[in-house]
Every structure is written in C-alpha cells, then in structure tokens.
Amino acid sequence: MQVTKVALVGMGTVGAGVARLLIDHGDRTGRHAGRILWVEEVVVADPKKARDYALPKTVTLSDDLSRITNNPEIKIVAHLVGGLEPARTIMLKLLESGKDVVTANKALLAEHGPEIFDRARELGRAIAFDAAVAGGIPIITNISQCFSANQILSLRGILNGTSNFIVSQMDEQGETYAEALKEAQQRGYAEADPTMDVSGADAAQKLAILAHLAFGAQVHWNDIPRVGIDTLDAADLHYARELNYRIKLIAVAKLRDSGLELHVTPNLVKIGTPLAEVRLAYNAISVVGDAVGSIFFHGLGAGQMPTASAVVADMIDMAVGRTPITFRTVELWSKSEARVQQCDHSALPSRFYIRLTVEDRPGVLAEVTGVLGKHQISIASVIQHEPSEEDGGQSIVPLVIMTAQATEGATQKAMAEIGKLTSVRPNAVRMRVLD
Amino acid sequence: MQVTKVALVGMGTVGAGVARLLIDHGDRTGRHAGRILWVEEVVVADPKKARDYALPKTVTLSDDLSRITNNPEIKIVAHLVGGLEPARTIMLKLLESGKDVVTANKALLAEHGPEIFDRARELGRAIAFDAAVAGGIPIITNISQCFSANQILSLRGILNGTSNFIVSQMDEQGETYAEALKEAQQRGYAEADPTMDVSGADAAQKLAILAHLAFGAQVHWNDIPRVGIDTLDAADLHYARELNYRIKLIAVAKLRDSGLELHVTPNLVKIGTPLAEVRLAYNAISVVGDAVGSIFFHGLGAGQMPTASAVVADMIDMAVGRTPITFRTVELWSKSEARVQQCDHSALPSRFYIRLTVEDRPGVLAEVTGVLGKHQISIASVIQHEPSEEDGGQSIVPLVIMTAQATEGATQKAMAEIGKLTSVRPNAVRMRVLD
C-alpha cells in the first residue's frame, strides 16, 4: 500500500489522540485513504515531558521543527499548537517548507486567518481545520461542501462546551456559578483561567469562522457583540424554567435584509426544542438553508478523541486530495470583498427576558411598564411573586417581564432609564429569547 | 468562469428542484465549484407532461437519452429516475457513454449496487448518491468522509419520513393508522401504494446502504429482518407513553462480537432522548464512532428541495473532483469480501415490550410469567389495568410487560407458547425497547 509521510507539531491531549489513531489504527486510514499515513516526526516544546501516548521507536520525538521543514518526504503536518505565538510562526514555516497543514487552532484562524490563508494560496498549499470548530461535529465540511447548493439563512449553535457544562450544572444540580466552574475545572473541561470560554470569546471566534464560511462575512471575532455566562445568576435559570425555558449560551449568525446578525449571548431557549436539550459539555448547531431546510447536529465539541477524529479525517482528506480541491474552490479569507456586512446590532429585534428587583409598593409596576411603553416595548407576560426579602427595611420583590418583539437598542435604553427609578435595585438582568 | 455541462434524466419533483437550483441559482454553484454547472439537456419519459419548473429555452427537453449519451461535452448527469427498470439500464448507458452520475435512487443501489459500482469502476467513472439516504441529511458524506478515522460502532436512525409522520399523527393527534395514512397521502408524504414505506422495506434499503458504507457489510436489504408500522395499534402508543416511551420505526446497525446486528422494527424509545423527539416527516440518525463518540443528525429526509440540495451538492463535488476521489478510495460494493457478517438475529439481546389481552381471572398472570420464566426472561415491570371489556361473557384485560434483557429467539418462543394458553387472546404484541 502507498505511504504518505506525515508529522505532528504539538503532542498535548489532542496530539496524543491523533498519534493513537494514526499509529494504532492505521488500517482505518488505509481503508479510507487507500494509503498509510506514516507518522515520521513529532515535534514538541519539551520532548522530556510525560505524554499520554507512548510513541513507537519508529517515530522521532524532538523539539526541532527543522526536522519536519527540511524533510521533503513529509507532505502533511498536523499543527496542534494552541495560542497565537509561536503557533502562527510555526504555521507559516510549515506552509513555506511545502507542507499541507491540518490545524485545530481556532484562535489562530480567527485572529490571523486572512494572512495565513493568503500565504497558503500564494504557496499553492492547503489548510484544513474541521477540528477548530465544534470538535467532533464535522460542521466545517458540512457547510463548505454538503450545503453548497444552499443559501444558508441562519446558524445557531452551542459552540462552547465549557459554558454549556457550567450552565447545565447550575440548572440541573442547583450549583452556583463558582461551584459549577470548579467542577468543570476538575473534570478538565475548563482551563485554570476560564476567561476565553466563559466570556463568550471562544464561541465568538468559532462563530466568526462559521460566518465566514457560510455567508462570506469578514468580521473579526472581537467585533461580534458578546455576553458570557460568567455573570449568570441561578435565579434566572429558575425563572426561565418557570416560563418553560432553559438558558444556553447561543452563538447566532442570521441573514437579514439589513445584513448579517451576529452575536454570542445567553438566551432563553424553549424547553423541548433541540438546542434547549443540549446538556453538559456537548455542542450543537442548527443550520437553516433555503433548500435543505433545518439541519441539526449534536455531538462532543471538545475532548481528546472527538477532536482527534476530526484532525485525522482532515489528514485523510488532505492525503487523498479532497481538501486541496475544497481549499482552491472555496476562497477562504481571500482579499475579495465580503459578501455581507454585519448589521446594526442595536436595530436587531428579539423578544427579551427582563428581571428587576423592585420595591414592593403600589405604583412600581406602573412606573416600570411606563418606561417600557415609552420605548415602544410591549409586554408579553409578567411574573411577580410574594415579597421574600427585605432591603433597608423595605421589602423587595423580583419582577420578571417577557417582552414582545423589541430591538436591542430600545431595550438597552429602557433598561438604563428603569435603572434610574428609585424603586428599582441596580441588579437588572436582560436576556434574549431565542426564536 | 469555467463551464461544466451537465444533464438531467428525469424531471419529477426532485428533478424540478435540481433544475431550479442549477439554473436559477447558478451563482452558488459558481461560488462553491469555481465553475458554472450548465444544464444542457433534460431527458424525460414524456416531454409533454406539465412540470413543476419551466425550463429556459437554452435547455433541450426530450425523451431521447442518446442526446446525452452521444454528447461528449456533457460530463455529469443527475439520474433522477425511480424504480429498478428502466432506471438500471439508463444508469449503465450513462456510465458506458462516459458520464459521471449522481443519483437519488436508493432502491436501485440497494438492489443492483454491486453490478452498477463494478461497472463504474471498470469504466473509470464515479457515482454519487448522498440524496439516496435521508434526503437533506448528508449522512453518506459524513460516514464515508468525516468519520473515516473511526470504527463506527452503531447507527440508529429514523430513515422513513412517511412512517414517522404516520406514527407521530397517531401518537399526537390520536388518529388511527388508516386516518394517519390517508393524511400522509393527502400531504404527498405517502404513495397511493404505501407498502414500501410502511412495511419498513424503504428503511431496510437505506440501512443496507449505510451498513455497507459504515461497516463493509454486504447484506441484501431483503435479508434485513423488518417489521413495519402497518400493524401498529394505537393502544400500544398509549401504553408506551404510560411507561415514558414513544414508538418509532428504528433502523439499527450495531457492531457486536458475533457480527453485525441489523433490523428495522418499531421500537419503544425513551421520551426525552433525541430519537424519541423526531416528529412528523423528519429523519434522524445517531452515529456512534469509537473516537468521535455519539453524533446526532436531524433534518428533512425527503421532499423536493432537501433532496435537490443533496443532489446538487453531489454534482458540485463531482465537478470539482472530490467525489471521484472518494469513489476510488472507498471501495464501494467491490467484489472484495465483506468485512463483517450479519449476526444471528435470534440471539440478539434487547429489552422487550409485550402486550397481551388476557382473561381477568386468578392465575393468569402466573401462567404468563411462568412461560417467560421457563425461557429465562426476567420481568422488569408489569401494567395491568381494571378490566374494561368483555369477550364472550368473560371479562378481559390488557396485560403489559416490560422484560429485562432477553433474546429475540427466547421471546419469540415464549410468545408462541403464551399464545397457546387458553386464557390469552390471539392479538399479542412484542416490540423491542431501544437501549
């Protein structure tokens, strides 16, 4: 059987999984690629570090990237280095030495996609990155290949497993945010510094990549409006459930007449709908195409073997020649103009969930609803329970309002104004309700 | 922009959708294929018949297949002819005249796959068929490409939208089988003769194709044990719900030590699990791979535009060269030996739902459970309601039993023996409970 020599840069959790699949399960690769993907070199920062997978003696483990870049027999490299540097420099060196590259580094693509993809095109090389978004769910291949006859109308996804795990634990186990975060860290779902995950930044990076593929948008991930789950209060999970919703961190890209709607925010999602039922560290994506209709994907968005599964599938596609074709025909991050512009966030319509803490005395509800009315915001429903707390001798009550369709801008302005009412305490909450 | 000339054979519902996507939305094809797919010829049995889509004057509509086979400029043909003949002959003529072919005809592949694929290989041609299984859900591409690093462990799917629609209507609207079938026919989900759909034969054909792709099985669809939904009684939907299950027609392919488990049968599926929540004419497939874990797909499994979406994606893949690579590397229906054999159906373990109508007198439950015990079948739970009917002066009651794990063979034998008890009426029901 034909042999294609490959190499790995980086052998952390995912790298060890990739090595295991290529080396221990070479028969699969043989069956699907019609050739063996032979691991020739593994390059890591510290070759002495203990690894999750014991490489056979046929593989050289070193910290010397030139063993790959100077070896013309190595055709394909799995680039499994996180962060921006030295990941970017390594990526460029690999391309410049004639390698096709498979990567799982979404931050690198979201930050330096245009530079890296342009360089790959100049050099006649290809890059594959299905592992960079939603781990084991092959959403990149499905969007760039399987739905190519469609105008994609919308993407809605749970793209950050860490956040979803934390919210699930808060919702189902009654844990506080701090407890759920700690459990996520103990299980290896969350980093010591969880900021990228819980702030929505990680999901925004993935959304920027998907929006580029599906809509031809060229939006920097940091320009996508985002709210994380790090300020989520267990009380809102409780009230949401009372209204028959769960709260999920949802990434949305939706084509509107005015442009592309893009945001990552906690949303109330109706119980019983597919996205509401995504639990623990799972990811899910709902794609609507004008021909195919609604297609829903659910699977593990991270973890060693799901991510390795995506990396090795990309390596096989690269070896047999499918990825180079896709890379040439789909003009990724090219210098051509964006096909769609991000639309004005403040004009976006949605239903909203609003929770206020108000003084329990006559006239307060009228004051609050008066402000909403002034901003043309209709109320769909209100929950007001018995007073349960006191604050400075004044008994206070939670007031939960579901609005009819209103705009981001109008609700923001109304909230600012409501915040100034003397009868309203300063911990107001406003969240989108998913259509 | 480069032009690839294509043709359509057949222009029924799906063909009209394909023509619409290629002709009215050529910009999409341009964007994803880097070329125009130019529709040169459409060949149909009766060119005078009214069509769902008005072809522009640039396209020749005829009943003359030689206009395609004699035109060497036409490279790719969408073969959208149903049934076995003349579909098979047309397929072979297209291949022999040098065309690559995209088809949605699952019956043709399930029946004549080996002959057709061998002929294509001999001739150096390629066939794509993602539209043949699960319509808009790109399950063929996902299994043969995206999960190629995995040993697939199991596939479980709702592959027949007609059956799912009928069962959903019976379950949710309280309709009888006959009423729900009539509604499915009125909505265009079911044929005048619905046998292929409601007998499980259509799902078995799709399962045979998936089992071939995912496991290397070479099982004729008619050798897959199947039970349809045409004998489903509304009472069982009711009892299932009482036990927190729904009933769904489920196609299963699962790797076991003894071989490949294959069957299409109505199953009790736990409420809240993804397959239980698939409603109306939707399809869904749950794939478990040893690396990727469990991946769930949900979408429209039939209909004009979802199926056309899959056909046009295949035409684009063919035009850019991806499909020919897949076709060469994945040895579809080759003469090589099957990688796995179908395992002994009677030895397959499952939990079972059993419903009997028994006489309401002391000792009957003991008789029935005695027979089950003799066959080593443990009982997990029993529902027995108040007697509600009389039969020949004897009041009779429904007796619903959920077994623990037992084999097909043992439960079949036990049911035959139970059927001989004088206290048991002859309408016994036995269904698998999905794990």
Coordinates of C-alpha atoms in Angstrom, one line a residue, chain A residues 21 25 28-35 130 135-138 141-151 213 272 274 277 282 290-300 305-310 312-313 316-317 320-323 325-331 339, chain B residues 21 25 28-35 130 135-138 141-151 213 272 274 277 282 290-300 305-310 312-313 316-317 320-323 325-331 339:
Chain A
L21 CA -5.5 6.9 15.7
H25 CA -5.4 2.2 13.8
R28 CA -8.7 2.6 9.1
T29 CA -6.6 5.1 7.3
G30 CA -5.6 2.5 4.8
R31 CA -9.2 1.7 4.2
H32 CA -10.4 5.3 3.8
A33 CA -7.4 6.8 2.2
G34 CA -6.1 3.9 0.2
R35 CA -2.7 4.6 1.8
D130 CA -12.6 21.0 10.8
G135 CA -14.7 19.3 17.7
G136 CA -16.2 16.0 16.6
I137 CA -19.1 17.6 14.7
P138 CA -17.9 18.0 11.1
T141 CA -17.1 20.1 5.9
N142 CA -20.9 20.1 6.0
I143 CA -21.1 23.9 5.4
S144 CA -18.4 24.2 2.8
Q145 CA -19.3 21.0 1.0
C146 CA -22.6 19.4 1.8
F147 CA -24.8 22.5 1.8
S148 CA -23.1 24.2 -1.2
A149 CA -26.4 24.3 -3.2
N150 CA -28.0 26.4 -0.4
Q151 CA -28.1 30.0 0.6
L213 CA -17.7 30.0 5.5
G272 CA -38.3 20.7 24.2
P274 CA -33.3 20.7 20.2
E277 CA -31.9 19.9 25.4
Y282 CA -22.0 18.8 24.3
D290 CA -33.1 27.7 1.8
A291 CA -33.1 24.4 0.0
V292 CA -32.2 21.8 2.7
G293 CA -34.4 23.4 5.4
S294 CA -33.3 23.0 9.0
I295 CA -30.5 20.5 9.9
F296 CA -29.5 19.9 13.4
F297 CA -26.1 18.5 14.6
H298 CA -25.3 17.3 18.1
G299 CA -22.1 15.9 19.4
L300 CA -18.9 16.3 21.5
M305 CA -10.7 11.6 20.8
P306 CA -13.5 13.6 19.2
T307 CA -11.1 16.4 18.2
A308 CA -8.5 13.8 17.1
S309 CA -11.2 12.2 15.0
A310 CA -11.7 15.5 13.1
V312 CA -7.3 12.6 11.3
A313 CA -10.3 12.9 8.9
I316 CA -7.0 11.7 5.2
D317 CA -8.9 14.3 3.1
V320 CA -6.4 11.7 -1.0
G321 CA -6.7 15.2 -2.4
R322 CA -10.2 16.3 -1.4
T323 CA -9.1 19.1 0.9
I325 CA -9.7 20.9 -4.0
T326 CA -12.0 22.5 -1.4
F327 CA -9.3 24.9 -0.4
R328 CA -8.8 26.0 -4.0
T329 CA -12.5 26.3 -4.9
V330 CA -13.9 27.9 -1.7
E331 CA -12.0 31.2 -1.5
R339 CA -20.3 39.2 0.5
Chain B
L21 CA -31.1 25.2 -8.1
H25 CA -29.1 29.9 -8.5
R28 CA -24.0 29.4 -5.7
T29 CA -22.6 26.7 -7.9
G30 CA -20.1 29.2 -9.2
R31 CA -19.0 30.1 -5.7
H32 CA -18.6 26.6 -4.4
A33 CA -17.4 24.8 -7.5
G34 CA -15.4 27.7 -9.1
R35 CA -17.4 26.9 -12.3
D130 CA -25.9 11.3 -0.9
G135 CA -32.6 13.3 1.8
G136 CA -31.2 16.6 3.1
I137 CA -29.1 15.0 5.9
P138 CA -25.7 14.4 4.3
T141 CA -20.6 12.1 3.1
N142 CA -20.4 12.2 6.8
I143 CA -19.9 8.5 7.1
S144 CA -17.6 8.0 4.2
Q145 CA -15.5 11.1 4.7
C146 CA -15.9 12.9 8.0
F147 CA -15.8 9.8 10.3
S148 CA -13.1 8.0 8.4
A149 CA -10.8 7.9 11.5
N150 CA -13.4 5.9 13.4
Q151 CA -14.5 2.4 13.8
L213 CA -20.5 2.2 3.9
G272 CA -36.5 12.9 26.1
P274 CA -33.2 12.6 20.7
E277 CA -38.4 13.6 19.8
Y282 CA -38.3 14.3 9.7
D290 CA -15.1 4.9 18.8
A291 CA -13.2 8.2 18.5
V292 CA -15.9 10.8 17.8
G293 CA -18.4 9.5 20.3
S294 CA -22.1 10.0 19.6
I295 CA -23.1 12.3 16.8
F296 CA -26.8 13.1 16.1
F297 CA -28.2 14.4 12.8
H298 CA -31.8 15.7 12.3
G299 CA -33.4 17.0 9.2
L300 CA -35.8 16.6 6.3
M305 CA -35.7 20.9 -2.2
P306 CA -33.9 19.0 0.6
T307 CA -33.3 16.1 -1.8
A308 CA -32.4 18.5 -4.6
S309 CA -29.9 20.2 -2.2
A310 CA -28.2 16.8 -1.7
V312 CA -26.7 19.4 -6.4
A313 CA -24.0 19.2 -3.7
I316 CA -20.6 20.1 -7.4
D317 CA -18.4 17.5 -5.6
V320 CA -14.6 19.8 -8.7
G321 CA -13.2 16.3 -8.4
R322 CA -14.0 15.3 -4.7
T323 CA -16.4 12.6 -5.5
I325 CA -11.5 10.6 -5.3
T326 CA -14.0 9.3 -2.7
F327 CA -15.3 6.8 -5.2
R328 CA -11.8 5.5 -6.0
T329 CA -10.6 5.3 -2.4
V330 CA -13.7 3.9 -0.7
E331 CA -14.2 0.6 -2.4
R339 CA -15.6 -7.1 6.4

